[in-house]
Amino acid sequence: MALAAAASASAHSMTWQSLGAAPAELTLDFTLPTGQSFRWRQTGQAEFTGVVDNRVVKVQQTPSDVRYQVIARGDNAASSEDAAVLRNYFNLQACLEELSQEWSSRDARYKSIHSYFPGARVLRQDPVECLFEFICSSNNHISRIHGMVERLCRDYGTPILHASTSQASTAAAAVGGKDTVAAAEEEQKAVPDLAFYSFPTLEQLSAASEAALRAEGFGYRAKFITGTVQALLAKPGGGKQWLYSLRNVPYKEASEALCELPGIGPKVAACICLFALDKHEAIPVDTHVWQLAVRYYTPQLKGKTMNKKIMVAVEDAFIERFGPWAGWAHNTLFISELATQRERLPEQLRPGGKSKASKSRKAAKGDTEEVSDQSEMMKVEQAAVQKRTLNMDIDTVDDSTESRPIQRARRGAKHKQTKVQGAGNNGNTNGQSDAVVAEEPGVSKKAKSQKPTSKAKSKQTAGKVNSSDAAGAQSDICTRSSSLAVAADAAIDQALQDASIRL
DNA sequence: AAACAACCTGCTTT
DNA sequence: AAAAGCAGGTTGT
């Protein structure tokens, strides 16, 4: 192991390249692990490694920039295109700072929280990859989605960088500073996870059976994946082209087209539209955004049950409030709601529910309940805005502390009856175990039927559109004054170097 | 049209 | 320790 480490370390002594994006434009911590892509692994204190367009890329935050190294390339990945590929992936033609200023002038809540989450960018991902990532996301949490996507790539994708030659693994071994046994164990455990694969093509994915996917822990999403693969392959041009063409049609049209595919409803469609199809106004309304909405933007909808119509109402409210790039504004607001991120907000800006960390901290200090409720918070924010003479209309959110998600009450009620047979999960924790899927974990009633289902049979046009370059459709609102490079000082360099691998 | 039950799983909380 | 709760939802009734 050590030998492999040394060998590859010297083999990969390349240098960092500047991406030319200041933290206000791109902050990796708010962009990569916050649920819009599940293809990145944190491989250091301020460093992530992932695969972009057939390249294994390491990106690292510095105080003034983000820099990158392409540590491996697959077929047809020319190094001359690295920079363009990454600028495209990080959507750097848009100027987030400028947008942020605009949103701040339009909305009190955004204004009060955005400085705690600078550089939360919306990526421009590959549509195929993005689509399957978000089929996996339904009724699921980030860490499991991440594992599922990883297995999908490992099982059906093309390896670009093997574990034995991975720089990341060498770092793991080198940094391990403990006794050699522990280090060896650590490395052994780490190695299988440190290979990098391209995301499988539709053709590669067509090799996956529902049974195999279930055996890998995809649950009921297994048939969504196989169903969508088939549906896409049946499109003229093989599916990939069809999907890319959605970049050139209006949001609504793209969303409706996506919703024809099994496993894709309005929320997942909005994710794909926002994160891969250039629909900057798309608002994925999930449980977090729903709470945001009834708290600040559509209080009149409180108590309603979530459905397509309600989602559209929420979306419209966001678009009216934030404008054509509302999806980007939503992204920052969404992140501020995540349990893993909301602790960054000062107490008085934090929404009602407290996270574990917050709870235990309070418990330790013998603190009592939180002081301000939503209405007070809103008043403070409104006052702040009005003081600045911004005559924007601020929704008055009166009322009280409905801290609990509405759907929770709903679920609590229904679970009384359900549960029962779902409780006994048939053992195969950790996914891999057996190869041949137990013919019927939860296949209670129908299932099995590979039928196209009602959604597949309705319409299916959307094949037209001009084939102009998709990137051209985007506006260049920023003349990017390259606050570039600025060689990070040695101290930071050192610190970053010392960072250990973290999964 | 709207509401709700069912669905896979892993991790946390009671 | 067993059970319920929850996680960036979709589908069928």
PDB file of N, CA, C and O (backbone and C1' of nucleotides) in Angstrom, chain A residues 139 144 214 219-221 305 356 414 418 421 430 442 444, chain B:
ATOM      1  N   ASN A 139     -38.337  10.867  -1.051  1.00  0.00           N
ATOM      2  CA  ASN A 139     -38.589  10.381   0.299  1.00  0.00           C
ATOM      3  C   ASN A 139     -37.324   9.792   0.912  1.00  0.00           C
ATOM      4  O   ASN A 139     -37.330   8.670   1.414  1.00  0.00           O
ATOM      5  N   ARG A 144     -28.086   8.792   2.345  1.00  0.00           N
ATOM      6  CA  ARG A 144     -28.422   7.553   1.642  1.00  0.00           C
ATOM      7  C   ARG A 144     -28.439   7.763   0.139  1.00  0.00           C
ATOM      8  O   ARG A 144     -28.033   6.888  -0.623  1.00  0.00           O
ATOM      9  N   ARG A 214     -32.740  -3.451  -6.421  1.00  0.00           N
ATOM     10  CA  ARG A 214     -33.289  -3.649  -5.080  1.00  0.00           C
ATOM     11  C   ARG A 214     -32.254  -4.284  -4.163  1.00  0.00           C
ATOM     12  O   ARG A 214     -32.119  -3.916  -3.003  1.00  0.00           O
ATOM     13  N   GLY A 219     -34.532   0.156  -3.011  1.00  0.00           N
ATOM     14  CA  GLY A 219     -35.917   0.092  -2.567  1.00  0.00           C
ATOM     15  C   GLY A 219     -36.887   0.229  -3.726  1.00  0.00           C
ATOM     16  O   GLY A 219     -36.624  -0.232  -4.831  1.00  0.00           O
ATOM     17  N   TYR A 220     -37.996   0.884  -3.453  1.00  0.00           N
ATOM     18  CA  TYR A 220     -39.023   0.987  -4.494  1.00  0.00           C
ATOM     19  C   TYR A 220     -38.599   1.862  -5.651  1.00  0.00           C
ATOM     20  O   TYR A 220     -39.262   1.893  -6.691  1.00  0.00           O
ATOM     21  N   ARG A 221     -37.487   2.566  -5.488  1.00  0.00           N
ATOM     22  CA  ARG A 221     -37.013   3.397  -6.590  1.00  0.00           C
ATOM     23  C   ARG A 221     -36.393   2.558  -7.704  1.00  0.00           C
ATOM     24  O   ARG A 221     -36.152   3.055  -8.796  1.00  0.00           O
ATOM     25  N   THR A 305     -52.794  20.564   2.072  1.00  0.00           N
ATOM     26  CA  THR A 305     -51.943  19.399   1.804  1.00  0.00           C
ATOM     27  C   THR A 305     -51.191  19.629   0.508  1.00  0.00           C
ATOM     28  O   THR A 305     -51.709  20.183  -0.447  1.00  0.00           O
ATOM     29  N   LYS A 356     -30.254  19.071  16.921  1.00  0.00           N
ATOM     30  CA  LYS A 356     -29.707  18.328  18.046  1.00  0.00           C
ATOM     31  C   LYS A 356     -28.635  19.136  18.750  1.00  0.00           C
ATOM     32  O   LYS A 356     -28.638  19.300  19.955  1.00  0.00           O
ATOM     33  N   LYS A 414     -51.518   8.628   9.903  1.00  0.00           N
ATOM     34  CA  LYS A 414     -51.635   7.476   9.024  1.00  0.00           C
ATOM     35  C   LYS A 414     -50.810   6.294   9.507  1.00  0.00           C
ATOM     36  O   LYS A 414     -51.162   5.160   9.305  1.00  0.00           O
ATOM     37  N   THR A 418     -50.711   1.989   9.148  1.00  0.00           N
ATOM     38  CA  THR A 418     -49.733   1.352   8.281  1.00  0.00           C
ATOM     39  C   THR A 418     -48.684   0.626   9.087  1.00  0.00           C
ATOM     40  O   THR A 418     -48.982  -0.211   9.861  1.00  0.00           O
ATOM     41  N   GLN A 421     -46.350  -4.239   8.436  1.00  0.00           N
ATOM     42  CA  GLN A 421     -45.515  -5.133   7.637  1.00  0.00           C
ATOM     43  C   GLN A 421     -44.280  -4.439   7.139  1.00  0.00           C
ATOM     44  O   GLN A 421     -43.359  -5.060   6.686  1.00  0.00           O
ATOM     45  N   ASN A 430     -26.775  -2.810   4.972  1.00  0.00           N
ATOM     46  CA  ASN A 430     -25.529  -2.559   4.240  1.00  0.00           C
ATOM     47  C   ASN A 430     -25.533  -3.053   2.808  1.00  0.00           C
ATOM     48  O   ASN A 430     -24.518  -3.307   2.206  1.00  0.00           O
ATOM     49  N   GLY A 442     -41.144  -6.378  -0.305  1.00  0.00           N
ATOM     50  CA  GLY A 442     -42.366  -5.656   0.031  1.00  0.00           C
ATOM     51  C   GLY A 442     -43.368  -5.667  -1.110  1.00  0.00           C
ATOM     52  O   GLY A 442     -44.143  -4.757  -1.283  1.00  0.00           O
ATOM     53  N   SER A 444     -46.167  -6.437  -1.881  1.00  0.00           N
ATOM     54  CA  SER A 444     -47.436  -6.898  -1.345  1.00  0.00           C
ATOM     55  C   SER A 444     -48.512  -7.058  -2.401  1.00  0.00           C
ATOM     56  O   SER A 444     -48.869  -8.145  -2.785  1.00  0.00           O
TER      57      SER A 444
ATOM     58  P    DA B   1     -60.319  18.253 -11.508  1.00  0.00           P
ATOM     59  O5'  DA B   1     -60.338  18.544  -9.952  1.00  0.00           O
ATOM     60  C5'  DA B   1     -61.147  19.571  -9.422  1.00  0.00           C
ATOM     61  C4'  DA B   1     -61.066  19.497  -7.929  1.00  0.00           C
ATOM     62  C3'  DA B   1     -59.653  19.632  -7.380  1.00  0.00           C
ATOM     63  O3'  DA B   1     -59.711  20.348  -6.158  1.00  0.00           O
ATOM     64  C1'  DA B   1     -60.511  17.490  -6.844  1.00  0.00           C
ATOM     65  P    DA B   2     -58.398  20.674  -5.377  1.00  0.00           P
ATOM     66  O5'  DA B   2     -58.480  19.630  -4.186  1.00  0.00           O
ATOM     67  C5'  DA B   2     -59.713  19.466  -3.499  1.00  0.00           C
ATOM     68  C4'  DA B   2     -59.520  18.446  -2.408  1.00  0.00           C
ATOM     69  C3'  DA B   2     -58.161  18.522  -1.712  1.00  0.00           C
ATOM     70  O3'  DA B   2     -58.354  18.323  -0.341  1.00  0.00           O
ATOM     71  C1'  DA B   2     -58.459  16.379  -2.652  1.00  0.00           C
ATOM     72  P    DA B   3     -57.203  18.486   0.709  1.00  0.00           P
ATOM     73  O5'  DA B   3     -57.191  17.044   1.362  1.00  0.00           O
ATOM     74  C5'  DA B   3     -58.437  16.398   1.631  1.00  0.00           C
ATOM     75  C4'  DA B   3     -58.175  14.940   1.917  1.00  0.00           C
ATOM     76  C3'  DA B   3     -56.925  14.683   2.765  1.00  0.00           C
ATOM     77  O3'  DA B   3     -57.242  13.714   3.722  1.00  0.00           O
ATOM     78  C1'  DA B   3     -56.804  13.452   0.762  1.00  0.00           C
ATOM     79  P    DC B   4     -56.278  13.446   4.929  1.00  0.00           P
ATOM     80  O5'  DC B   4     -55.811  11.958   4.606  1.00  0.00           O
ATOM     81  C5'  DC B   4     -56.771  11.080   4.015  1.00  0.00           C
ATOM     82  C4'  DC B   4     -56.118   9.764   3.650  1.00  0.00           C
ATOM     83  C3'  DC B   4     -54.828   9.451   4.416  1.00  0.00           C
ATOM     84  O3'  DC B   4     -54.771   8.060   4.566  1.00  0.00           O
ATOM     85  C1'  DC B   4     -54.360   9.473   2.148  1.00  0.00           C
ATOM     86  P    DA B   5     -54.190   7.419   5.854  1.00  0.00           P
ATOM     87  O5'  DA B   5     -53.890   5.941   5.343  1.00  0.00           O
ATOM     88  C5'  DA B   5     -54.829   5.301   4.473  1.00  0.00           C
ATOM     89  C4'  DA B   5     -54.088   4.387   3.516  1.00  0.00           C
ATOM     90  C3'  DA B   5     -52.907   3.649   4.138  1.00  0.00           C
ATOM     91  O3'  DA B   5     -52.897   2.341   3.598  1.00  0.00           O
ATOM     92  C1'  DA B   5     -52.147   4.946   2.317  1.00  0.00           C
ATOM     93  P    DA B   6     -51.958   1.270   4.248  1.00  0.00           P
ATOM     94  O5'  DA B   6     -50.784   1.157   3.182  1.00  0.00           O
ATOM     95  C5'  DA B   6     -51.140   0.996   1.824  1.00  0.00           C
ATOM     96  C4'  DA B   6     -49.890   0.887   0.969  1.00  0.00           C
ATOM     97  C3'  DA B   6     -48.665   0.317   1.674  1.00  0.00           C
ATOM     98  O3'  DA B   6     -48.099  -0.664   0.821  1.00  0.00           O
ATOM     99  C1'  DA B   6     -48.147   2.426   0.716  1.00  0.00           C
ATOM    100  P    DC B   7     -46.898  -1.501   1.238  1.00  0.00           P
ATOM    101  O5'  DC B   7     -45.670  -0.756   0.537  1.00  0.00           O
ATOM    102  C5'  DC B   7     -45.767  -0.411  -0.842  1.00  0.00           C
ATOM    103  C4'  DC B   7     -44.555   0.423  -1.219  1.00  0.00           C
ATOM    104  C3'  DC B   7     -43.242   0.004  -0.537  1.00  0.00           C
ATOM    105  O3'  DC B   7     -42.228  -0.007  -1.512  1.00  0.00           O
ATOM    106  C1'  DC B   7     -43.563   2.285  -0.287  1.00  0.00           C
ATOM    107  P    DC B   8     -41.744  -1.373  -2.133  1.00  0.00           P
ATOM    108  O5'  DC B   8     -40.214  -1.382  -1.766  1.00  0.00           O
ATOM    109  C5'  DC B   8     -39.804  -1.489  -0.413  1.00  0.00           C
ATOM    110  C4'  DC B   8     -38.379  -1.043  -0.385  1.00  0.00           C
ATOM    111  C3'  DC B   8     -37.603  -1.553   0.822  1.00  0.00           C
ATOM    112  O3'  DC B   8     -36.294  -1.864   0.379  1.00  0.00           O
ATOM    113  C1'  DC B   8     -37.518   0.782   0.773  1.00  0.00           C
ATOM    114  P    DT B   9     -35.292  -2.602   1.325  1.00  0.00           P
ATOM    115  O5'  DT B   9     -34.603  -1.392   2.093  1.00  0.00           O
ATOM    116  C5'  DT B   9     -33.746  -0.524   1.391  1.00  0.00           C
ATOM    117  C4'  DT B   9     -33.228   0.533   2.346  1.00  0.00           C
ATOM    118  C3'  DT B   9     -32.672  -0.009   3.665  1.00  0.00           C
ATOM    119  O3'  DT B   9     -31.322   0.399   3.726  1.00  0.00           O
ATOM    120  C1'  DT B   9     -34.035   1.884   4.000  1.00  0.00           C
ATOM    121  P    DG B  10     -30.293  -0.341   4.612  1.00  0.00           P
ATOM    122  O5'  DG B  10     -29.740   0.869   5.476  1.00  0.00           O
ATOM    123  C5'  DG B  10     -29.332   2.051   4.810  1.00  0.00           C
ATOM    124  C4'  DG B  10     -29.262   3.179   5.810  1.00  0.00           C
ATOM    125  C3'  DG B  10     -28.639   2.793   7.149  1.00  0.00           C
ATOM    126  O3'  DG B  10     -27.887   3.888   7.591  1.00  0.00           O
ATOM    127  C1'  DG B  10     -30.796   3.603   7.503  1.00  0.00           C
ATOM    128  P    DC B  11     -26.811   3.684   8.701  1.00  0.00           P
ATOM    129  O5'  DC B  11     -27.055   4.963   9.593  1.00  0.00           O
ATOM    130  C5'  DC B  11     -27.588   6.153   9.004  1.00  0.00           C
ATOM    131  C4'  DC B  11     -28.357   6.926  10.048  1.00  0.00           C
ATOM    132  C3'  DC B  11     -27.887   6.721  11.485  1.00  0.00           C
ATOM    133  O3'  DC B  11     -27.752   7.981  12.109  1.00  0.00           O
ATOM    134  C1'  DC B  11     -30.193   6.369  11.340  1.00  0.00           C
ATOM    135  P    DT B  12     -27.203   8.036  13.594  1.00  0.00           P
ATOM    136  O5'  DT B  12     -28.387   8.814  14.321  1.00  0.00           O
ATOM    137  C5'  DT B  12     -29.141   9.790  13.593  1.00  0.00           C
ATOM    138  C4'  DT B  12     -30.374  10.156  14.400  1.00  0.00           C
ATOM    139  C3'  DT B  12     -30.131  10.236  15.908  1.00  0.00           C
ATOM    140  O3'  DT B  12     -30.743  11.425  16.394  1.00  0.00           O
ATOM    141  C1'  DT B  12     -31.914   8.763  15.445  1.00  0.00           C
ATOM    142  P    DT B  13     -30.550  11.818  17.915  1.00  0.00           P
ATOM    143  O5'  DT B  13     -32.030  11.601  18.445  1.00  0.00           O
ATOM    144  C5'  DT B  13     -33.128  12.067  17.665  1.00  0.00           C
ATOM    145  C4'  DT B  13     -34.423  11.550  18.259  1.00  0.00           C
ATOM    146  C3'  DT B  13     -34.508  11.669  19.787  1.00  0.00           C
ATOM    147  O3'  DT B  13     -35.782  12.200  20.127  1.00  0.00           O
ATOM    148  C1'  DT B  13     -34.943   9.465  19.130  1.00  0.00           C
ATOM    149  P    DT B  14     -36.143  12.474  21.627  1.00  0.00           P
ATOM    150  O5'  DT B  14     -37.017  11.194  22.002  1.00  0.00           O
ATOM    151  C5'  DT B  14     -38.428  11.239  21.838  1.00  0.00           C
ATOM    152  C4'  DT B  14     -39.027   9.905  22.223  1.00  0.00           C
ATOM    153  C3'  DT B  14     -39.146   9.705  23.733  1.00  0.00           C
ATOM    154  O3'  DT B  14     -40.474   9.303  24.027  1.00  0.00           O
ATOM    155  C1'  DT B  14     -38.171   7.809  22.720  1.00  0.00           C
TER     156       DT B  14
END
